[in-house]
Coordinates of C-alpha atoms in Angstrom, one line a residue:
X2 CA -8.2 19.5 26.6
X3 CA -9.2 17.3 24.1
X4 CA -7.7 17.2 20.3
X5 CA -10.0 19.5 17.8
X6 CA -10.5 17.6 14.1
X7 CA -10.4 19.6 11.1
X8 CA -10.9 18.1 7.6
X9 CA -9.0 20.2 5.6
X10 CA -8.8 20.1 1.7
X11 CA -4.7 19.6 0.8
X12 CA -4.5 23.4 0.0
X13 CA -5.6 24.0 3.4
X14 CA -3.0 21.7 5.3
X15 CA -0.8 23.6 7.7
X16 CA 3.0 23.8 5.9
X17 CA 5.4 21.2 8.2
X18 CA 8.4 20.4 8.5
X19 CA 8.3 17.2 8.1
X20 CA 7.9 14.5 5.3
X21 CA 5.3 12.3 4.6
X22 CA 4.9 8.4 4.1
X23 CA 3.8 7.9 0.1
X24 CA 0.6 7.4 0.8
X25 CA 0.1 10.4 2.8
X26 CA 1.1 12.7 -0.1
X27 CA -1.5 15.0 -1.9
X28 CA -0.2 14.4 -5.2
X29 CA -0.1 10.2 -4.8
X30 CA -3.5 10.9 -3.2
X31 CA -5.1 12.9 -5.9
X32 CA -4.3 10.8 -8.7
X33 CA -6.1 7.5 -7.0
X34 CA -9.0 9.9 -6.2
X35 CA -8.9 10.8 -9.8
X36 CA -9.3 7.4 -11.1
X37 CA -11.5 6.4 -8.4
X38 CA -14.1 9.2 -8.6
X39 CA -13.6 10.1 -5.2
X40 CA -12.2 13.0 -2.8
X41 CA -9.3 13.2 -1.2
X42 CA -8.1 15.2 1.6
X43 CA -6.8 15.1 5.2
X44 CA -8.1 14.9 8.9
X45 CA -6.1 16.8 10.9
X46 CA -5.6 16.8 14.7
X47 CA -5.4 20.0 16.3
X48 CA -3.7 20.5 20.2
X49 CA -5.1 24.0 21.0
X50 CA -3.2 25.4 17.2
X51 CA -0.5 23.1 16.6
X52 CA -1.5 20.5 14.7
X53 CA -0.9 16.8 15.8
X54 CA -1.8 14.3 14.0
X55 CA -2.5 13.4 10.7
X56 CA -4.7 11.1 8.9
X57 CA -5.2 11.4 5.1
X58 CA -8.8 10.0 3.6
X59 CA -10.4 9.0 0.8
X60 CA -14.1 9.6 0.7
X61 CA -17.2 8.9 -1.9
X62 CA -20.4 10.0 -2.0
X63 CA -23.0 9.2 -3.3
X64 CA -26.9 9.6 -3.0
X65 CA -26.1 12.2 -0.4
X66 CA -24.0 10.2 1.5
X67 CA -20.3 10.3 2.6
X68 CA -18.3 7.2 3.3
X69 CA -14.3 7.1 4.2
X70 CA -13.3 4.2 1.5
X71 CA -10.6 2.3 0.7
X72 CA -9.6 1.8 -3.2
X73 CA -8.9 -1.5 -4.7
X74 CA -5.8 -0.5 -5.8
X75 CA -4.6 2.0 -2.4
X76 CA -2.9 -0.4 0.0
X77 CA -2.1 1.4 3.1
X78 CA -3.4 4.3 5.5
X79 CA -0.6 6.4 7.4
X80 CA -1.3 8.2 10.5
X81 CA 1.3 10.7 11.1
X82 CA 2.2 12.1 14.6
X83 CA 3.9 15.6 15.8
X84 CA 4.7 14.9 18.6
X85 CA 7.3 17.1 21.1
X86 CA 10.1 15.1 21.4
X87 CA 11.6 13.4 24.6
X88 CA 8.0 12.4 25.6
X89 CA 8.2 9.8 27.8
X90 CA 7.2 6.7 26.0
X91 CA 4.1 5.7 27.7
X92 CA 2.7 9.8 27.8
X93 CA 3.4 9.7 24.4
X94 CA 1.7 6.3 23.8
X95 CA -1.5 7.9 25.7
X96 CA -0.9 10.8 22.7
X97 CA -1.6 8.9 19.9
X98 CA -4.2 7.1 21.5
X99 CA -6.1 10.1 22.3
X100 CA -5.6 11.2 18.8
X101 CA -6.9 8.0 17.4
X102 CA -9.8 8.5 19.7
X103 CA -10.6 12.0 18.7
X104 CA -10.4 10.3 14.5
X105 CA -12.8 7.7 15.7
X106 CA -15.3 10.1 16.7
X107 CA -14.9 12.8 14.1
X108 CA -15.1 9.9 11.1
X109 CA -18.6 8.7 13.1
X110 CA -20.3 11.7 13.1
X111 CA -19.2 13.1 9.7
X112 CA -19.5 9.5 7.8
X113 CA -22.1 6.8 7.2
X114 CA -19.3 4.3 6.6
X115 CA -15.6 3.5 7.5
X116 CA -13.2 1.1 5.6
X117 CA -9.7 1.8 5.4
X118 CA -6.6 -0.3 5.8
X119 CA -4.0 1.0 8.3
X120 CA -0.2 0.9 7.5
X121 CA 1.8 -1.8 9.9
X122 CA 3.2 1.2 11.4
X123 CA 0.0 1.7 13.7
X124 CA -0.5 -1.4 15.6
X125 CA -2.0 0.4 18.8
X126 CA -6.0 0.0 17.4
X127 CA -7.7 1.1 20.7
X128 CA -8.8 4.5 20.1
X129 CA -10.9 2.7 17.4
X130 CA -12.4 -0.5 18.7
X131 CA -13.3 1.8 22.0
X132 CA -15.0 3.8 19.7
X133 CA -16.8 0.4 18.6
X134 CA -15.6 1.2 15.1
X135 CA -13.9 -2.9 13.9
X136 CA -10.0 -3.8 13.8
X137 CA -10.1 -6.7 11.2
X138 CA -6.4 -8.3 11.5
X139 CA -4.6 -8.4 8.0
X140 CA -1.1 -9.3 7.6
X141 CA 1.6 -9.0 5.1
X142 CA 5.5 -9.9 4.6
X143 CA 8.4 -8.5 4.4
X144 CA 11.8 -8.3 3.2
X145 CA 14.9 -6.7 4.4
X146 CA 16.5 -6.0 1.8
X147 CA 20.2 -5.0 2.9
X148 CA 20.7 -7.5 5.6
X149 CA 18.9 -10.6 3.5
X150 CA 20.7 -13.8 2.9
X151 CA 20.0 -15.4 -0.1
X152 CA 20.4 -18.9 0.9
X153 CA 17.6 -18.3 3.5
X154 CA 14.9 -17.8 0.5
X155 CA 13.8 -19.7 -2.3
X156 CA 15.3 -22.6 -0.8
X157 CA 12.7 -25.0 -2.8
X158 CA 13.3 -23.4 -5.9
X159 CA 16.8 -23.7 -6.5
X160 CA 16.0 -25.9 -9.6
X161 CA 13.7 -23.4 -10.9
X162 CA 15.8 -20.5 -10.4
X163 CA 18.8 -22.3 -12.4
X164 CA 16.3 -23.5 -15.1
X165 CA 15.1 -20.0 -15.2
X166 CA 18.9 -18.9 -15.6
X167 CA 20.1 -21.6 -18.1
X168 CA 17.1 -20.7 -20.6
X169 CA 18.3 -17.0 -20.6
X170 CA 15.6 -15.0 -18.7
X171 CA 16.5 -11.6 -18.0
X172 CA 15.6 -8.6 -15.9
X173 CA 15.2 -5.2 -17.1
X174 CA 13.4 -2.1 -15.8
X175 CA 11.6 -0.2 -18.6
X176 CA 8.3 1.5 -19.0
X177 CA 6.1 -0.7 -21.2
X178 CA 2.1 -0.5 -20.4
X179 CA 1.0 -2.1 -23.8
X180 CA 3.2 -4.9 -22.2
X181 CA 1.6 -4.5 -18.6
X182 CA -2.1 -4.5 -20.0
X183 CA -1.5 -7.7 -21.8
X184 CA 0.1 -9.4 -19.3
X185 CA -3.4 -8.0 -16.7
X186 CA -5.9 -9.3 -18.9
X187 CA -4.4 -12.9 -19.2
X188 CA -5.1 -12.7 -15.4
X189 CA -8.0 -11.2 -14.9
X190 CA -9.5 -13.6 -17.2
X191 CA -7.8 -16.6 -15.5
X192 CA -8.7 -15.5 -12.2
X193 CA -11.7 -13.7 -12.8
X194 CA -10.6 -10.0 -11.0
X195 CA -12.9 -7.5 -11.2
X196 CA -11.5 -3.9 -10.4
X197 CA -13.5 -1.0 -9.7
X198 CA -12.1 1.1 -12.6
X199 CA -11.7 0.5 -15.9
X200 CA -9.1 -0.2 -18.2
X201 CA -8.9 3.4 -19.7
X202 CA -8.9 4.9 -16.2
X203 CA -6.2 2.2 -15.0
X204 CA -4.1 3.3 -17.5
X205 CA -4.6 7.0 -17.1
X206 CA -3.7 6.0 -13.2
X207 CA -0.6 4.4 -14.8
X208 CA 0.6 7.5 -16.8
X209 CA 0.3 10.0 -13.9
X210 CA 1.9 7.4 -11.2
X211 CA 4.9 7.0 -13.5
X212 CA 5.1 11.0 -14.4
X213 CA 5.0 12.3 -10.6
X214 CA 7.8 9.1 -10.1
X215 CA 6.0 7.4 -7.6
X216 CA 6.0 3.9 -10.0
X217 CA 8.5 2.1 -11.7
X218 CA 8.1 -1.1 -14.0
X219 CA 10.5 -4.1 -14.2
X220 CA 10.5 -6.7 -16.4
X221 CA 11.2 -10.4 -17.4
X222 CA 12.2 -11.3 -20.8
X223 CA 12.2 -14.7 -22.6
X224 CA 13.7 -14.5 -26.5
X225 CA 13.3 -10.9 -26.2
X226 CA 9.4 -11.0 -25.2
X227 CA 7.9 -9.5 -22.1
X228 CA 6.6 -13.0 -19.9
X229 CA 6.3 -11.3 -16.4
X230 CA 6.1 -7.9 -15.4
X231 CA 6.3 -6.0 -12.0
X232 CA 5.0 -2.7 -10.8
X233 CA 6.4 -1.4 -7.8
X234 CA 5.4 1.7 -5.6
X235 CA 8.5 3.4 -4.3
X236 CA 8.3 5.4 -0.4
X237 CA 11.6 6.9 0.2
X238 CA 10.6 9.0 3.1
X239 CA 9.9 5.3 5.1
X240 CA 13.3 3.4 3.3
X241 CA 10.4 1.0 1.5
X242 CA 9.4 -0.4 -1.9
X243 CA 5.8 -1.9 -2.4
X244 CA 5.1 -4.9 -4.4
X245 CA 1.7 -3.6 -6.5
X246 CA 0.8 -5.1 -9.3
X247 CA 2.6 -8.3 -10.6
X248 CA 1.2 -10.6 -13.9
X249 CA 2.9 -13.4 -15.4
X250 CA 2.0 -15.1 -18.6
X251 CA 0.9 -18.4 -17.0
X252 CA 2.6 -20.6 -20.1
X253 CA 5.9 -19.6 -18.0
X254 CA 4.8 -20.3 -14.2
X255 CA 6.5 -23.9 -15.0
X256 CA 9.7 -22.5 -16.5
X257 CA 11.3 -20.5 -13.1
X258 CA 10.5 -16.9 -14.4
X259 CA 8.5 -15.9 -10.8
X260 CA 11.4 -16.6 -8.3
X261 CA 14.0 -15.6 -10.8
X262 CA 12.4 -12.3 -10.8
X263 CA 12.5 -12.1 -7.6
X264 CA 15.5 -12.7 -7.1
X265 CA 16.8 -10.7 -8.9
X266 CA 14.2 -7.6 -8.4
X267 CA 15.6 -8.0 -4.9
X268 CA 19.5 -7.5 -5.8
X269 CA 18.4 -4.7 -7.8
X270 CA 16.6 -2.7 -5.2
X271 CA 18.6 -3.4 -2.2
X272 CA 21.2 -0.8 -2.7
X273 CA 18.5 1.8 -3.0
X274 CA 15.6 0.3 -0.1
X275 CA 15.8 -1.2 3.2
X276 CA 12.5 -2.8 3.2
X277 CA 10.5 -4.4 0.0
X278 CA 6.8 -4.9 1.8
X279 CA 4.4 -7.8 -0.4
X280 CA 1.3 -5.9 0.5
X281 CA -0.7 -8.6 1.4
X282 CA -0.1 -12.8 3.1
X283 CA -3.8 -12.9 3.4
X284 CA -4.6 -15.8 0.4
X285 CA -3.8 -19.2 2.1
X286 CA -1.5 -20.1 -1.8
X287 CA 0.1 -16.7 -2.4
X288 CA 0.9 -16.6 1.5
X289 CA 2.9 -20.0 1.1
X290 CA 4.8 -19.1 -1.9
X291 CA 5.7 -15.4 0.0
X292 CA 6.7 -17.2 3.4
X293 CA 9.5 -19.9 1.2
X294 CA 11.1 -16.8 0.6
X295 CA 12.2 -15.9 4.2
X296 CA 10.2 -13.2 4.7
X297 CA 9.1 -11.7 8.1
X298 CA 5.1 -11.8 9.1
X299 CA 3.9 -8.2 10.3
X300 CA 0.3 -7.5 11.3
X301 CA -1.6 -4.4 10.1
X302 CA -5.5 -3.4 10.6
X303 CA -8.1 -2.9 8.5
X304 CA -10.9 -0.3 10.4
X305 CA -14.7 -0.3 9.7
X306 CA -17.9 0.4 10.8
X307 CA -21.0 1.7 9.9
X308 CA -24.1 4.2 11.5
X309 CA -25.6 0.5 12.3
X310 CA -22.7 -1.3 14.1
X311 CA -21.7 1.6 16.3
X312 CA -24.6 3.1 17.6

């Protein structure tokens, strides 16, 4: 028999026992959808009354239309399975890929357009390209943090990070948005970012991250002034720490500041995480100065589609 969808709003979802990845959870969820203008909520995989699998979604509409999105700012989509345990591997394999399958259709018929980034965690894609929806490759790096070796990163910028350390530059964590926004705006205007919010709703985004404790800010002082700072999104239910938002002042990319925050970001994290994931090796420059570090390559899909590419 084949797996029943249900969208359900987050009231509606079926109490588990079981966590869920950050970007699964209603509250993380909810506050993106807030500052996106969107709706949030969960597709939920049914076997007969026991629910499955899960796949939380974001979705706008507009002119009468529905569309499962992506926001700028929302790295990753988790699909989480319930499974019975001591499934043999390839049965349970078949599993998931049913319940992939089952998505597919469901988002199709409910939803003009699909665009949504899967975590690295699902790397079987079937049930949606034989559903003619698009896997798009995407990759990003990471770091293990308790078994990394130092000497096996930043191996071209030991001169830097000793420059860096003889000029005094110092790591502190500390909530300081006034800091963070003037720091963004030096790079937007460099590199010309647009984001899809503005800066009044990226803040209130900020405020209601760092209240429900999902972020926390570090940053890099010079002379007692704020040169770098670094927001990072925190999963303890996966072991993992996400690298989100990161500005520098750019009269300090000469002086050692970026890999000496690193540096030390990752001493200062590794007795809490496992893994510190760089969202994102997909910019040919920013991809060279992640992989000097050491850091492993993982694959992860972006999904899409719309009514014209899979009829």
């Amino acid at each position: 028999m084949p797996y029943q969808i249900r969208h359900l709003p987050w009231n509606q979802l079926p109490s588990m026992a079981m966590e869920f990845p950050l970007h699964s959870q209603p509250d993380f969820m909810n506050t993106f959808a807030k500052a996106y203008q969107l709706d949030s909520g969960c597709l939920v995989a049914y076997d007969e009354d026991e629910p499955a699998g899960f796949l939380p979604i974001f979705i706008r509409k507009k002119f009468g239309l529905s569309s499962v999105v992506n926001p700028q700012l929302y790295y990753y989509h988790h699909i989480t399975f319930k499974l019975e345990t001591g499934m043999h591997p390839n049965r349970m394999m078949q599993r998931k890929l049913d319940i992939c399958r089952e998505l597919s259709a469901f988002m199709k018929k409910n939803f003009q357009k699909i665009f949504m980034n899967l975590a690295p965690s699902v790397c079987d894609v079937r049930g949606f390209t034989w559903s003619k929806l698009q896997a798009v490759p995407l990759y990003t790096f990471l770091i293990p943090l308790k078994t990394i070796d130092p000497s096996d990163y930043f191996k071209n910028e030991r001169n830097l990070l000793n420059k860096a350390a003889r000029d005094g530059v110092r790591i502190e964590e500390g909530k300081n948005i006034a800091e963070f926004l003037r720091l963004m705006r030096m790079t937007v205007h460099r590199q010309k970012i647009m984001f899809a919010i503005s800066e009044d709703s990226h803040v209130q985004l900020l405020e209601e991250l760092f209240n429900h404790g999902f972020v926390r800010q570090f940053n890099a002082y010079i002379n007692d002034k704020i040169v770098a700072t670094f927001l990072i999104l925190m999963d303890k239910s996966l072991d993992t720490v996400y690298a989100w938002q990161h500005y520098t002042d750019p009269s300090h990319f000469s002086s050692g500041v970026s890999p000496f925050f690193m540096d030390r970001l990752f001493h200062l994290l590794k007795d809490e995480f496992s893994i510190f994931d760089y969202c994102g090796a997909n910019h040919p420059a920013i991809s060279r100065y992640k992989a000097a570090m050491g850091a492993d390559l993982h694959l992860f899909f972006r999904i899409q589609g719309n009514v014209l590419t899979w009829k």
